[in-house]
Coordinates of C-alpha atoms in Angstrom, one line a residue:
Chain A
M1 CA 12.7 3.7 -28.4
S2 CA 14.4 1.8 -25.8
V3 CA 15.7 3.1 -22.4
A4 CA 19.2 4.5 -22.0
F5 CA 21.2 3.7 -18.9
P6 CA 21.7 5.0 -16.4
Y7 CA 18.3 6.7 -15.7
T8 CA 16.5 7.6 -12.5
I9 CA 12.9 7.4 -11.5
G10 CA 11.7 9.2 -8.5
V11 CA 8.6 8.9 -6.4
K12 CA 7.4 11.2 -3.6
L13 CA 4.6 9.8 -1.6
Q14 CA 2.7 10.6 1.5
S15 CA 3.2 8.3 4.5
D16 CA 0.3 6.1 3.7
P17 CA 1.2 2.4 3.7
D18 CA -1.6 1.7 1.3
V19 CA 0.3 3.5 -1.5
I20 CA 3.2 1.1 -1.3
P21 CA 1.8 -1.8 -3.3
A22 CA 1.1 0.3 -6.3
M23 CA 4.5 2.1 -6.0
R24 CA 6.6 -1.0 -5.6
K25 CA 4.8 -2.6 -8.6
F26 CA 5.6 0.5 -10.7
I27 CA 9.3 0.1 -10.0
S28 CA 9.2 -3.6 -10.7
E29 CA 7.4 -3.0 -14.0
A30 CA 9.9 -0.2 -14.9
L31 CA 12.7 -2.6 -14.4
Q32 CA 11.1 -5.3 -16.5
V33 CA 10.5 -3.0 -19.4
S34 CA 14.1 -1.9 -19.1
G35 CA 15.3 -5.5 -19.8
F36 CA 15.7 -6.8 -16.2
S37 CA 14.4 -10.3 -15.5
A38 CA 11.1 -10.9 -13.7
K39 CA 13.1 -12.5 -10.9
F40 CA 15.3 -9.4 -10.5
A41 CA 12.3 -7.1 -10.6
F42 CA 10.5 -9.3 -8.0
R43 CA 13.4 -9.2 -5.6
T44 CA 13.8 -5.4 -6.0
E45 CA 10.1 -5.1 -5.3
I46 CA 10.6 -6.9 -2.0
I47 CA 13.5 -4.5 -1.2
V48 CA 11.4 -1.4 -2.0
D49 CA 8.5 -2.7 -0.1
A50 CA 10.5 -3.4 3.1
V51 CA 12.5 -0.1 3.1
C52 CA 9.4 2.0 2.3
N53 CA 7.2 0.3 5.0
N54 CA 10.0 1.0 7.5
A55 CA 10.3 4.6 6.4
I56 CA 6.5 5.2 6.6
I57 CA 5.7 3.3 9.8
Y58 CA 8.8 4.1 11.8
G59 CA 10.6 7.0 10.1
N60 CA 7.5 9.1 9.5
E61 CA 5.3 7.4 12.2
S62 CA 2.6 7.0 9.6
N63 CA 1.9 10.7 9.6
A64 CA 0.3 11.2 6.2
D65 CA 1.5 14.8 6.1
S66 CA 5.1 13.7 6.0
E67 CA 6.6 12.5 2.7
V68 CA 8.8 9.7 1.8
E69 CA 11.1 10.1 -1.2
V70 CA 12.1 7.1 -3.2
S71 CA 14.7 7.3 -6.0
C72 CA 15.6 4.3 -8.1
K73 CA 18.7 4.8 -10.3
V74 CA 18.8 2.1 -12.9
H75 CA 22.2 1.1 -14.4
E76 CA 22.7 -1.6 -17.0
D77 CA 24.2 -3.8 -14.3
R78 CA 22.7 -2.7 -11.1
V79 CA 19.9 -0.8 -9.4
E80 CA 20.4 1.8 -6.6
V81 CA 17.3 2.4 -4.4
V82 CA 17.4 5.4 -2.0
V83 CA 14.6 6.0 0.4
K84 CA 14.4 9.2 2.5
D85 CA 12.2 9.8 5.5
R86 CA 12.1 12.1 8.5
G87 CA 13.8 9.7 10.8
G88 CA 11.2 9.4 13.5
S89 CA 12.1 9.0 17.2
V90 CA 15.7 8.7 18.6
E91 CA 14.9 5.1 19.5
N92 CA 13.9 4.4 15.9
I93 CA 17.1 5.8 14.5
E94 CA 19.1 3.7 16.9
R95 CA 17.2 0.6 16.0
L96 CA 17.7 1.3 12.4
K97 CA 21.4 1.9 12.8
E98 CA 21.7 -1.4 14.6
A99 CA 19.6 -3.2 11.9
V100 CA 21.7 -1.8 9.0
N101 CA 25.1 -2.1 10.6
C102 CA 24.9 -5.6 11.9
S103 CA 26.3 -8.3 9.6
K104 CA 24.2 -10.3 7.1
P105 CA 22.3 -13.0 8.8
E106 CA 23.7 -16.4 8.2
G107 CA 21.1 -18.8 9.6
P108 CA 17.4 -18.8 8.9
L109 CA 15.6 -15.6 9.7
A110 CA 12.4 -17.3 10.6
D111 CA 11.4 -19.3 13.6
D112 CA 7.9 -20.7 14.1
S113 CA 6.6 -17.7 15.8
E114 CA 5.5 -14.5 14.1
P115 CA 8.8 -12.8 13.2
A116 CA 9.3 -9.1 13.9
G117 CA 11.8 -6.8 12.1
M118 CA 12.4 -9.3 9.4
G119 CA 12.0 -6.7 6.6
L120 CA 15.4 -5.1 6.7
E121 CA 17.1 -8.5 7.2
I122 CA 15.5 -9.7 3.9
V123 CA 16.8 -6.5 2.3
K124 CA 20.3 -7.4 3.4
L125 CA 20.0 -10.9 2.0
L126 CA 18.8 -9.6 -1.4
S127 CA 21.2 -6.7 -1.9
E128 CA 25.0 -6.1 -2.3
T129 CA 25.1 -3.1 0.0
I130 CA 22.9 -1.3 2.4
E131 CA 23.9 2.1 3.9
L132 CA 22.3 4.4 6.3
D133 CA 22.8 8.2 6.4
V134 CA 21.3 10.3 9.2
D135 CA 21.8 14.1 8.9
E136 CA 21.9 16.6 11.7
N137 CA 18.1 17.1 11.5
N138 CA 17.6 13.3 11.8
L139 CA 16.5 13.1 8.2
T140 CA 17.2 9.5 7.3
S141 CA 18.3 8.0 4.0
I142 CA 18.8 4.3 3.2
R143 CA 20.6 3.4 0.1
V144 CA 20.5 -0.2 -1.2
V145 CA 22.4 -1.5 -4.2
R146 CA 21.4 -4.7 -6.0
K147 CA 23.5 -6.1 -8.8
R148 CA 22.0 -7.7 -11.9
E149 CA 22.6 -11.4 -11.7
D150 CA 20.9 -12.7 -14.9
T151 CA 19.6 -11.5 -18.2
A152 CA 16.0 -11.3 -19.2
Chain B
M1 CA -10.3 0.6 -0.2
E2 CA -9.6 -2.1 -2.6
T3 CA -7.5 -4.8 -1.0
Q4 CA -4.7 -6.3 -3.0
I5 CA -5.7 -9.9 -2.0
Q6 CA -8.7 -12.0 -2.4
L7 CA -9.4 -15.2 -0.6
T8 CA -11.8 -17.7 -1.9
C9 CA -12.8 -20.9 -0.1
E10 CA -14.0 -24.3 -1.1
D11 CA -14.9 -27.6 0.7
V12 CA -12.7 -30.7 0.8
P13 CA -15.0 -33.7 0.1
G14 CA -15.1 -36.0 3.0
K15 CA -13.2 -33.6 5.4
A16 CA -15.7 -31.6 7.4
D17 CA -12.9 -29.7 9.3
A18 CA -10.9 -28.8 6.2
R19 CA -11.0 -26.0 3.6
I20 CA -9.1 -25.1 0.5
V21 CA -8.4 -21.4 0.6
R22 CA -7.2 -19.8 -2.6
F23 CA -5.0 -16.7 -2.2
I24 CA -5.3 -14.4 -5.2
G25 CA -3.1 -11.3 -5.5
D26 CA -0.4 -10.0 -3.2
L27 CA 0.0 -10.8 0.5
D28 CA 1.7 -7.8 2.2
A29 CA 1.6 -5.3 5.1
T30 CA -1.6 -3.7 3.8
N31 CA -3.7 -6.8 4.0
V32 CA -2.3 -9.1 6.7
D33 CA -5.0 -7.9 9.1
F34 CA -7.8 -8.8 6.6
T35 CA -6.1 -12.2 5.9
T36 CA -5.6 -13.0 9.6
E37 CA -9.2 -12.2 10.2
K38 CA -10.4 -14.6 7.5
I39 CA -8.1 -17.4 8.4
F40 CA -8.8 -17.1 12.1
G41 CA -12.5 -16.9 11.3
Y42 CA -12.1 -20.4 9.7
F43 CA -10.2 -21.6 12.8
D44 CA -13.0 -20.3 15.0
E45 CA -15.6 -22.2 13.0
G46 CA -13.6 -25.4 13.7
L47 CA -12.1 -25.4 10.2
V48 CA -8.6 -26.0 11.5
K49 CA -7.2 -27.9 8.5
I50 CA -6.4 -25.3 5.8
I51 CA -4.9 -26.0 2.4
A52 CA -3.7 -22.6 1.1
D53 CA -3.5 -22.7 -2.7
F54 CA -1.0 -20.1 -3.8
K55 CA -1.3 -20.7 -7.5
Q56 CA -2.5 -17.1 -8.0
L57 CA -0.5 -15.5 -5.2
R58 CA 1.9 -13.2 -7.1
Y59 CA 3.8 -11.7 -4.2
V60 CA 4.6 -12.1 -0.5
N61 CA 6.8 -9.9 1.7
S62 CA 8.3 -10.4 5.2
T63 CA 5.1 -9.3 6.9
G64 CA 3.1 -11.7 4.8
L65 CA 5.5 -14.5 5.6
G66 CA 5.2 -13.6 9.3
V67 CA 1.5 -14.3 9.2
L68 CA 1.9 -17.5 7.3
L69 CA 4.2 -18.8 10.0
H70 CA 1.6 -17.6 12.6
F71 CA -1.2 -19.5 10.8
N72 CA 0.9 -22.6 10.7
K73 CA 1.7 -22.5 14.4
S74 CA -1.9 -21.6 15.4
A75 CA -3.3 -24.4 13.3
K76 CA -1.0 -26.9 14.9
E77 CA -1.9 -25.7 18.4
K78 CA -5.6 -26.4 17.4
A79 CA -4.6 -29.9 16.3
G80 CA -5.0 -28.8 12.7
C81 CA -2.7 -27.9 9.9
F82 CA -1.9 -25.1 7.4
K83 CA -0.6 -26.7 4.2
I84 CA 0.6 -24.6 1.2
V85 CA 0.4 -25.7 -2.4
N86 CA 1.3 -24.4 -5.9
L87 CA 3.9 -21.8 -4.8
N88 CA 5.3 -19.8 -7.7
E89 CA 9.0 -19.7 -8.1
N90 CA 9.5 -16.1 -6.9
V91 CA 7.5 -16.6 -3.8
Y92 CA 9.2 -20.0 -3.0
E93 CA 12.6 -18.4 -3.3
I94 CA 11.8 -15.7 -0.8
I95 CA 10.5 -18.3 1.7
E96 CA 13.7 -20.2 1.0
I97 CA 16.0 -17.2 1.5
I98 CA 14.3 -16.5 4.9
G99 CA 14.9 -20.1 5.9
A100 CA 11.2 -20.9 6.4
T101 CA 10.8 -23.8 3.9
S102 CA 11.3 -26.4 6.7
L103 CA 8.9 -24.5 9.0
L104 CA 6.0 -24.4 6.5
D105 CA 4.1 -27.5 5.2
I106 CA 4.7 -27.1 1.5
Y107 CA 3.4 -29.4 -1.3
D108 CA 3.7 -29.2 -5.1
E109 CA 0.2 -30.2 -6.0
L110 CA -3.2 -29.8 -4.4
D111 CA -3.9 -33.5 -4.6
E112 CA -0.8 -34.3 -2.6
A113 CA -1.9 -31.9 0.2
V114 CA -5.4 -33.3 0.2
A115 CA -4.1 -36.8 0.4
A116 CA -1.9 -35.8 3.4
L117 CA -4.8 -34.6 5.5
V118 CA -5.3 -36.8 8.5
Chain C
M1 CA -2.6 -1.8 41.1
N2 CA -3.2 -5.0 39.3
N3 CA -1.8 -5.4 35.8
N4 CA -5.2 -5.9 34.2
A5 CA -6.7 -2.8 35.8
L6 CA -8.9 -0.8 33.4
V7 CA -7.4 2.5 32.4
M8 CA -9.0 5.0 30.0
E9 CA -7.7 8.4 28.8
I10 CA -8.6 10.8 26.1
S11 CA -6.2 12.7 23.9
S12 CA -7.6 15.0 21.2
D13 CA -5.3 18.0 20.6
E14 CA -3.1 16.5 17.9
V15 CA -5.7 15.8 15.3
S16 CA -8.6 18.1 14.9
S17 CA -11.1 19.8 17.1
E18 CA -13.7 17.2 16.0
V19 CA -11.7 14.1 16.8
A20 CA -11.2 12.4 20.1
V21 CA -8.9 9.4 20.8
L22 CA -9.9 7.2 23.7
K23 CA -7.1 4.9 24.7
I24 CA -8.2 1.9 26.8
T25 CA -6.0 -0.6 28.5
G26 CA -6.7 -3.6 30.6
F27 CA -9.9 -5.7 31.0
L28 CA -13.0 -4.0 29.7
D29 CA -15.6 -6.1 31.5
F30 CA -19.1 -5.3 32.8
S31 CA -17.6 -3.3 35.7
G32 CA -16.0 -0.9 33.3
I33 CA -19.2 0.1 31.5
A34 CA -19.9 3.0 33.9
M35 CA -16.4 4.4 33.3
L36 CA -16.9 4.1 29.5
S37 CA -20.3 5.9 29.7
G38 CA -18.6 8.7 31.7
F39 CA -16.0 9.1 29.0
F40 CA -18.6 9.2 26.3
G41 CA -20.4 11.9 28.2
K42 CA -17.2 14.0 28.3
I43 CA -16.6 13.5 24.6
T44 CA -20.2 14.6 23.8
A45 CA -19.8 17.6 26.1
E46 CA -16.7 18.6 24.1
N47 CA -18.7 18.4 20.9
K48 CA -16.5 15.9 19.2
N49 CA -18.3 13.7 16.7
Y50 CA -15.5 11.4 15.6
L51 CA -14.1 9.0 18.1
I52 CA -11.2 6.7 17.6
V53 CA -11.0 4.0 20.3
D54 CA -7.5 2.7 20.7
L55 CA -7.8 -0.9 21.8
A56 CA -4.1 -1.9 21.4
G57 CA -3.7 -2.3 25.2
V58 CA -7.0 -4.1 25.8
E59 CA -6.9 -7.7 27.0
M60 CA -10.6 -8.5 27.1
I61 CA -13.9 -6.9 26.0
C62 CA -17.2 -8.1 27.2
S63 CA -20.2 -8.1 24.9
A64 CA -22.0 -5.5 27.1
A65 CA -19.1 -3.1 26.4
L66 CA -19.4 -3.8 22.7
G67 CA -23.1 -2.9 23.0
E68 CA -22.2 0.4 24.7
F69 CA -19.8 1.2 21.8
M70 CA -22.6 0.4 19.3
G71 CA -25.0 2.7 21.1
Y72 CA -22.5 5.6 21.1
R73 CA -21.6 5.0 17.5
K74 CA -25.2 5.4 16.5
K75 CA -25.4 8.7 18.4
L76 CA -22.3 10.0 16.7
A77 CA -23.5 8.7 13.3
D78 CA -26.8 10.6 13.7
K79 CA -24.7 13.8 14.1
G80 CA -22.7 12.9 11.0
G81 CA -19.7 11.4 12.9
N82 CA -18.4 8.0 13.6
L83 CA -16.8 5.7 16.2
V84 CA -14.0 3.5 14.9
F85 CA -11.6 1.0 16.4
A86 CA -7.8 1.1 16.2
G87 CA -5.0 -1.2 17.3
L88 CA -7.1 -4.3 17.3
A89 CA -5.1 -7.5 17.2
G90 CA -5.0 -11.2 17.9
A91 CA -7.7 -12.7 20.1
I92 CA -9.6 -9.4 20.7
R93 CA -9.9 -8.8 16.9
S94 CA -11.0 -12.4 16.4
K95 CA -13.6 -12.1 19.1
L96 CA -15.1 -8.8 17.8
T97 CA -15.2 -10.2 14.3
L98 CA -17.0 -13.3 15.6
L99 CA -19.5 -11.1 17.2
G100 CA -20.0 -9.3 13.9
A101 CA -18.5 -6.0 15.1
N102 CA -16.5 -5.7 11.8
K103 CA -19.8 -5.2 10.0
I104 CA -20.6 -2.2 12.1
F105 CA -17.3 -0.6 13.0
S106 CA -14.3 0.2 10.9
F107 CA -11.1 -1.4 12.1
Y108 CA -7.7 0.3 11.7
H109 CA -4.3 -1.1 12.3
D110 CA -3.3 1.9 14.5
V111 CA -4.6 5.3 15.5
R112 CA -2.6 7.0 12.7
G113 CA -4.4 4.9 10.2
A114 CA -7.8 5.9 11.7
I115 CA -6.8 9.5 11.5
N116 CA -5.7 9.2 7.9
A117 CA -9.1 7.6 7.1
Y118 CA -10.9 10.4 8.9
K119 CA -9.1 13.0 6.9
W120 CA -10.0 11.2 3.7
D121 CA -13.6 10.4 4.5
Y122 CA -14.7 13.4 6.5
K123 CA -12.4 16.2 5.6
K124 CA -12.2 15.1 1.9
Q125 CA -8.4 15.6 2.0
S126 CA -6.6 14.5 -1.0
K127 CA -3.7 12.1 -1.3
S128 CA -0.9 13.0 -3.6
I129 CA 2.0 11.2 -5.3
T130 CA 4.7 12.7 -7.5
V131 CA 6.5 10.5 -10.1
S132 CA 9.5 11.7 -12.2
F133 CA 10.9 9.6 -15.0
P134 CA 13.1 10.2 -18.1
P135 CA 11.3 10.6 -21.5
F136 CA 11.3 6.9 -22.5
L137 CA 8.2 5.6 -24.1
K138 CA 8.7 2.2 -22.5
L139 CA 8.2 3.7 -19.1
V140 CA 4.8 5.1 -19.8
P141 CA 2.8 1.8 -19.3
P142 CA 4.2 1.3 -15.8
V143 CA 3.4 5.0 -15.0
R144 CA -0.2 4.8 -16.3
Q145 CA -0.7 1.5 -14.4
L146 CA 0.5 3.1 -11.2
V147 CA -2.1 5.8 -11.5
S148 CA -4.8 3.3 -12.4
R149 CA -4.0 1.1 -9.4
L150 CA -4.0 4.1 -7.0
A151 CA -7.4 5.1 -8.4
R152 CA -8.9 1.6 -7.9
Q153 CA -7.3 1.3 -4.5
N154 CA -9.0 4.5 -3.4
G155 CA -12.4 3.3 -4.3
Y156 CA -12.7 4.4 -8.0
S157 CA -14.6 2.0 -10.3
T158 CA -12.7 -0.1 -12.9
K159 CA -14.3 2.1 -15.6
D160 CA -13.2 5.4 -14.0
A161 CA -9.7 4.0 -13.3
F162 CA -9.5 2.9 -17.0
R163 CA -10.4 6.4 -18.2
I164 CA -7.9 7.9 -15.9
E165 CA -5.3 5.4 -17.1
T166 CA -6.1 6.5 -20.7
I167 CA -5.7 10.1 -19.8
V168 CA -2.3 9.5 -18.2
D169 CA -1.2 7.4 -21.2
E170 CA -2.1 10.1 -23.7
V171 CA -0.5 13.0 -21.6
C172 CA 2.7 11.1 -21.0
N173 CA 3.0 9.8 -24.6
N174 CA 2.7 13.5 -25.7
A175 CA 5.3 14.5 -23.2
V176 CA 7.7 11.9 -24.5
E177 CA 7.0 12.6 -28.1
H178 CA 7.0 16.4 -28.1
G179 CA 9.2 17.1 -25.1
L180 CA 12.9 17.4 -24.9
G181 CA 14.2 14.0 -25.9
D182 CA 17.3 14.3 -23.9
P183 CA 17.5 11.2 -21.6
G184 CA 18.8 13.6 -18.8
S185 CA 15.5 15.5 -18.9
E186 CA 12.5 14.4 -16.9
I187 CA 8.8 14.2 -17.0
V188 CA 7.1 15.0 -13.7
L189 CA 3.6 13.7 -13.0
R190 CA 1.8 14.9 -9.9
L191 CA -1.3 13.0 -9.0
S192 CA -3.8 14.3 -6.4
I193 CA -6.7 12.2 -5.6
D194 CA -9.7 12.6 -3.3
K195 CA -13.1 11.1 -2.9
E196 CA -14.6 13.1 -5.7
K197 CA -11.9 13.8 -8.3
V198 CA -8.4 13.1 -9.6
E199 CA -6.2 15.9 -10.6
L200 CA -3.1 15.4 -12.8
N201 CA -0.3 17.7 -13.6
V202 CA 2.3 16.6 -16.1
T203 CA 5.2 18.8 -16.9
N204 CA 8.1 18.2 -19.3
Q205 CA 10.9 20.3 -20.7
S206 CA 10.6 21.4 -24.3
D207 CA 12.9 22.7 -26.9
P208 CA 12.5 26.5 -26.8
E209 CA 12.7 26.7 -30.6
K210 CA 9.7 24.5 -31.0
I211 CA 7.3 26.5 -28.8
S212 CA 5.3 28.1 -31.7
T213 CA 5.0 24.7 -33.5
L214 CA 3.7 23.1 -30.3
R215 CA 1.2 25.9 -29.8
E216 CA -0.1 25.4 -33.3
L217 CA -0.2 21.6 -32.8
I218 CA -2.5 21.8 -29.8
K219 CA -4.8 24.4 -31.2
P220 CA -7.4 22.1 -32.8
A221 CA -7.6 19.8 -29.8
V222 CA -7.9 22.7 -27.3
Q223 CA -10.4 24.7 -29.3
S224 CA -12.8 22.0 -30.6
D225 CA -14.4 18.9 -29.4
H226 CA -13.8 17.2 -32.6
V227 CA -10.6 16.4 -34.5
G228 CA -11.1 15.8 -38.2
D229 CA -10.1 12.5 -39.7
D230 CA -7.3 14.1 -41.5
D231 CA -5.7 15.6 -38.4
K232 CA -3.0 13.1 -37.6
R233 CA -1.8 15.2 -34.7
G234 CA -3.6 16.4 -31.6
R235 CA -5.9 13.4 -31.4
G236 CA -4.4 12.4 -28.0
L237 CA -5.2 15.8 -26.5
A238 CA -8.8 15.7 -28.0
L239 CA -9.3 12.3 -26.3
I240 CA -8.1 13.7 -23.0
R241 CA -10.4 16.6 -23.4
M242 CA -13.3 14.3 -24.0
L243 CA -12.5 11.9 -21.1
S244 CA -11.8 14.7 -18.6
N245 CA -13.8 17.4 -17.0
N246 CA -11.2 20.1 -17.4
M247 CA -8.0 20.3 -19.3
D248 CA -5.5 23.1 -19.5
V249 CA -2.2 23.2 -21.5
K250 CA 0.5 25.7 -20.9
I251 CA 3.5 26.0 -23.2
T252 CA 6.3 28.3 -22.0
E253 CA 10.0 28.5 -22.5
R254 CA 10.5 26.3 -19.4
G255 CA 8.4 23.6 -20.8
T256 CA 4.9 22.2 -21.3
S257 CA 2.5 21.7 -18.5
V258 CA -0.8 19.8 -18.8
H259 CA -3.3 20.0 -16.0
V260 CA -6.3 17.6 -16.1
V261 CA -9.2 17.2 -13.7
K262 CA -11.3 14.1 -13.9
L263 CA -14.4 13.8 -11.6
R264 CA -15.4 10.5 -10.2
E265 CA -18.4 9.2 -12.1
E266 CA -19.2 5.9 -10.5
Q267 CA -19.7 5.0 -6.8
Q268 CA -18.8 1.5 -5.9

């Protein structure tokens, strides 16, 4: 039996960065068995990695007792990734708003020093849209949409 | 904890200050410290010319790319080099998207990188 | 005050009564040893056996200070505790590694990472992850590989991880085959893993009209260690039962729930 679109896979994980590699590979493999190309899956894996690292390290301040919720809605022609965290400090939320709302980078992201904050910039370059929602309790949700560009 | 990356090392005949380091697995935020420790360990031993063989490197993220740029810069500061060979297509494209292809010393084949060692 | 002046402070209230965090900034050279010993004395007096030394703000450490840390680590280890380093980066990390400190001390990226490791190693706290997915057979291999990777990553042997993967495969295949086939329904797998065991809980919605059939189906596997050659059904559950240390199946009108406990067999 094949998969039927759209479908959703959800993952709730504790804020431990060590869990991310296994989780992002799970999403990448789920996309490949659903007929998406290895390239599409790889790029989505980069997105999931960057957004989850951000959620765990800044949003939940690496507190293992706080959870991050990842939902991946898989359509025939696109994938929507939503990552929710507890928001973290006011400074973090402001930094996140700035990172999400600024326009897509046009020039190279890298210089020859160690780059900081490159994660969300890559997400922008690899996705169609990125949106941030912060509720009254500072619970933060990032939604990223990536369209299918090729067939497997 | 099992790390997602393994680094194996081998000599370059006739080049006492060079090593080929094979990256196997994924280079990401969970193992950049381990990787940095290894590479800087080589630098500290005077092995400042590193050829990083990425044939079995499946994945690299922005944090991983950050340390690669850092290795490149640090090696040059020590009059050495950090050359990358055998990049897979996916990893190459991410480096390209970030705009780092011109900042890193990338070769198609191991032989080319060895021949380019000064 | 000069920018490189040595500052030390202890914080301990946020973690546990057994853990102290000693934050050090500045130059830790020979002249700072007495201050360091004083803080170790305070920590001993407070009966804290697990010390996280936050070195993120340290610009230099002399080898005598490292010796002091080694001595105190030994004292804590004798009492069943430990001394670990957090926030090590750049030149300081390279220097400590060069001196062989990484073979004696555990290094963590930040204090939070060290606290998480303390909870895992000393408090035997479990880590958990919950995965939900629709009942598509094709999604089972990615799910079982996720669990296998998490087991290996948390120190389980390849053999243990393989057995756990087999259990997940069998439970999830059953959930897909015998659960509600509606693509809108979901299978929920909750994994809880600690140093000694893995616990799995897999639930799925079932067709209320098939409850009695399902109960009949699982009987041979739940009641006996052996499934006869002619029993085409229930072999998956029998396998889970043989590979695990405890298995419990509940079938209700709301759905089926399988709970499996698998103890860690091999230490790496």
